[in-house]
XYZ file of C-alpha atoms in Angstrom:
184
model
C 69.989 94.334 84.790
C 72.071 97.068 87.142
C 74.459 96.185 89.157
C 73.377 99.617 91.659
C 70.086 100.624 93.471
C 67.599 103.004 92.077
C 68.160 105.720 93.624
C 72.650 105.211 92.878
C 71.908 105.051 89.170
C 69.431 107.600 89.259
C 72.234 110.091 90.409
C 74.958 108.377 88.149
C 72.697 109.672 85.247
C 72.254 113.715 86.908
C 75.701 113.921 87.814
C 77.045 112.787 83.967
C 74.359 115.107 82.575
C 75.746 118.131 85.200
C 79.140 116.972 83.818
C 78.294 116.780 79.727
C 76.849 120.361 80.319
C 80.482 121.537 81.969
C 82.627 120.114 79.472
C 79.804 121.724 77.305
C 80.777 124.980 78.336
C 84.137 124.669 78.863
C 84.116 123.984 82.187
C 86.097 120.331 83.747
C 83.489 118.382 85.779
C 83.641 117.296 88.538
C 85.073 113.963 89.999
C 83.419 111.916 92.384
C 84.818 111.342 94.964
C 83.811 109.993 98.702
C 81.772 107.170 99.273
C 79.665 107.694 95.816
C 83.272 106.491 94.124
C 83.336 103.315 96.627
C 79.839 102.471 96.231
C 80.094 102.358 92.548
C 83.050 100.551 92.169
C 82.430 98.032 94.440
C 79.260 97.751 92.723
C 77.044 98.167 95.991
C 78.336 96.958 98.200
C 79.171 99.307 100.498
C 76.145 102.815 100.222
C 76.080 106.156 100.551
C 74.157 108.816 100.982
C 75.539 111.858 99.051
C 77.938 112.342 96.139
C 80.962 114.201 97.370
C 82.361 115.987 94.853
C 86.063 118.005 93.699
C 85.235 120.996 91.742
C 88.009 123.057 90.343
C 85.501 125.510 88.847
C 82.423 125.116 92.061
C 80.491 128.398 90.546
C 80.150 127.326 87.661
C 79.123 123.838 88.791
C 76.648 124.745 91.125
C 75.022 127.132 89.167
C 74.990 124.080 86.526
C 73.311 122.082 89.508
C 70.620 124.797 90.280
C 70.033 124.298 86.313
C 69.617 121.038 86.542
C 66.589 121.310 89.837
C 69.043 121.423 92.088
C 68.133 123.313 95.777
C 70.280 124.251 98.417
C 67.885 123.211 101.551
C 67.079 125.514 104.504
C 65.890 125.965 107.380
C 66.653 126.048 110.940
C 69.855 123.016 111.418
C 69.836 122.306 107.864
C 73.581 122.470 106.573
C 74.812 124.828 103.935
C 76.656 123.103 101.993
C 75.240 120.546 99.984
C 72.653 119.779 97.597
C 69.446 118.232 97.267
C 67.500 117.423 94.318
C 63.748 116.486 94.745
C 63.452 113.596 92.670
C 66.744 112.252 93.739
C 67.211 109.964 97.199
C 70.877 111.451 97.063
C 72.545 114.754 98.156
C 75.853 116.381 96.149
C 77.928 118.157 97.525
C 81.600 119.958 96.777
C 83.831 118.685 98.937
C 86.671 120.569 97.604
C 88.756 121.869 94.587
C 91.396 119.969 94.018
C 92.229 115.699 94.722
C 93.032 115.162 97.397
C 94.614 118.023 98.394
C 96.327 118.004 95.840
C 98.443 114.653 96.110
C 96.282 112.710 93.896
C 97.647 112.516 89.963
C 94.385 113.532 87.520
C 95.994 110.851 85.524
C 94.663 107.899 87.319
C 91.137 109.349 86.728
C 88.637 106.635 85.423
C 86.007 107.726 83.079
C 83.018 105.485 83.519
C 79.844 106.026 80.209
C 76.382 105.864 82.000
C 74.689 104.477 79.797
C 72.795 107.208 77.972
C 73.168 109.799 79.987
C 77.066 110.765 79.241
C 80.513 109.869 81.553
C 81.177 110.765 85.207
C 84.998 111.536 86.343
C 85.556 108.765 89.000
C 88.710 109.325 91.723
C 90.689 106.517 90.530
C 90.337 103.315 93.102
C 94.170 102.999 94.131
C 93.937 106.309 95.170
C 90.537 106.494 96.897
C 92.215 102.758 98.746
C 94.749 105.407 100.242
C 92.439 107.944 101.260
C 90.602 105.028 103.206
C 93.599 103.846 103.974
C 95.131 107.334 105.692
C 91.287 107.606 107.238
C 91.621 104.246 109.190
C 94.965 105.420 109.957
C 93.764 107.943 111.801
C 92.142 105.902 114.393
C 88.939 107.664 113.708
C 87.220 105.830 111.018
C 88.196 101.716 111.876
C 85.169 100.707 109.153
C 88.003 102.296 106.262
C 89.969 99.443 106.648
C 86.902 97.068 105.448
C 86.000 99.809 102.287
C 89.794 99.387 101.651
C 90.201 96.209 101.916
C 86.145 95.261 99.923
C 88.304 97.642 96.565
C 91.302 96.057 96.525
C 89.563 92.484 96.680
C 86.894 93.593 93.622
C 89.734 95.108 91.955
C 92.415 92.725 89.203
C 93.795 95.367 87.673
C 95.824 97.812 89.962
C 98.654 100.166 89.387
C 100.205 98.637 92.578
C 103.416 100.733 92.788
C 101.289 103.964 92.186
C 98.781 102.951 95.303
C 101.661 101.904 97.514
C 102.935 105.233 97.163
C 99.227 106.759 97.352
C 99.017 104.288 100.834
C 102.302 105.968 102.538
C 101.446 109.427 101.595
C 98.777 108.937 103.851
C 99.423 107.399 105.720
C 102.408 108.559 107.340
C 104.230 105.749 105.913
C 102.555 103.609 108.599
C 100.639 101.165 105.841
C 101.433 100.123 102.574
C 100.064 97.506 99.327
C 101.377 94.730 101.735
C 98.952 95.525 104.622
C 96.118 94.735 102.167
C 97.756 91.548 100.898
C 97.731 90.228 104.324
C 93.997 91.001 105.536
C 92.741 90.347 102.239
């Protein structure tokens, strides 16, 4: 039995195939960030509507996505940033070329094996918690504190020093790991 809802698992499998195709061509595969990473780490406690990706070679990624059946939605009022696949219920969107604007350490990435489909690179949970704390700290996304707390509570092995530094960077020194411990 899967940890994730079927449409999320289907999207993970597709991302693993795309990542393998990029790797086979000698390119760095994309990194799953944002809500998709939160859903993965919380084992479905938090659901997402799309997969946000960081890709150093966006043009190559998008060409491979097109080869796998993805299309850009068209029409009035449609955002041209994302891609959809006719068989998936989640869209894919490239949100940047540098992981958290270059603040995240690529050495902390997690590689998640997705059954027989390959693997997916995922932002580290420490960086994801820090990102959520930064959004919460901005005052524009109160729900992000709940996501950060959920991931913190569910995680057993965290690099607490790295995470504390990253939270402080993302929140202009306003918050740190202690705030998650007090809240958890």
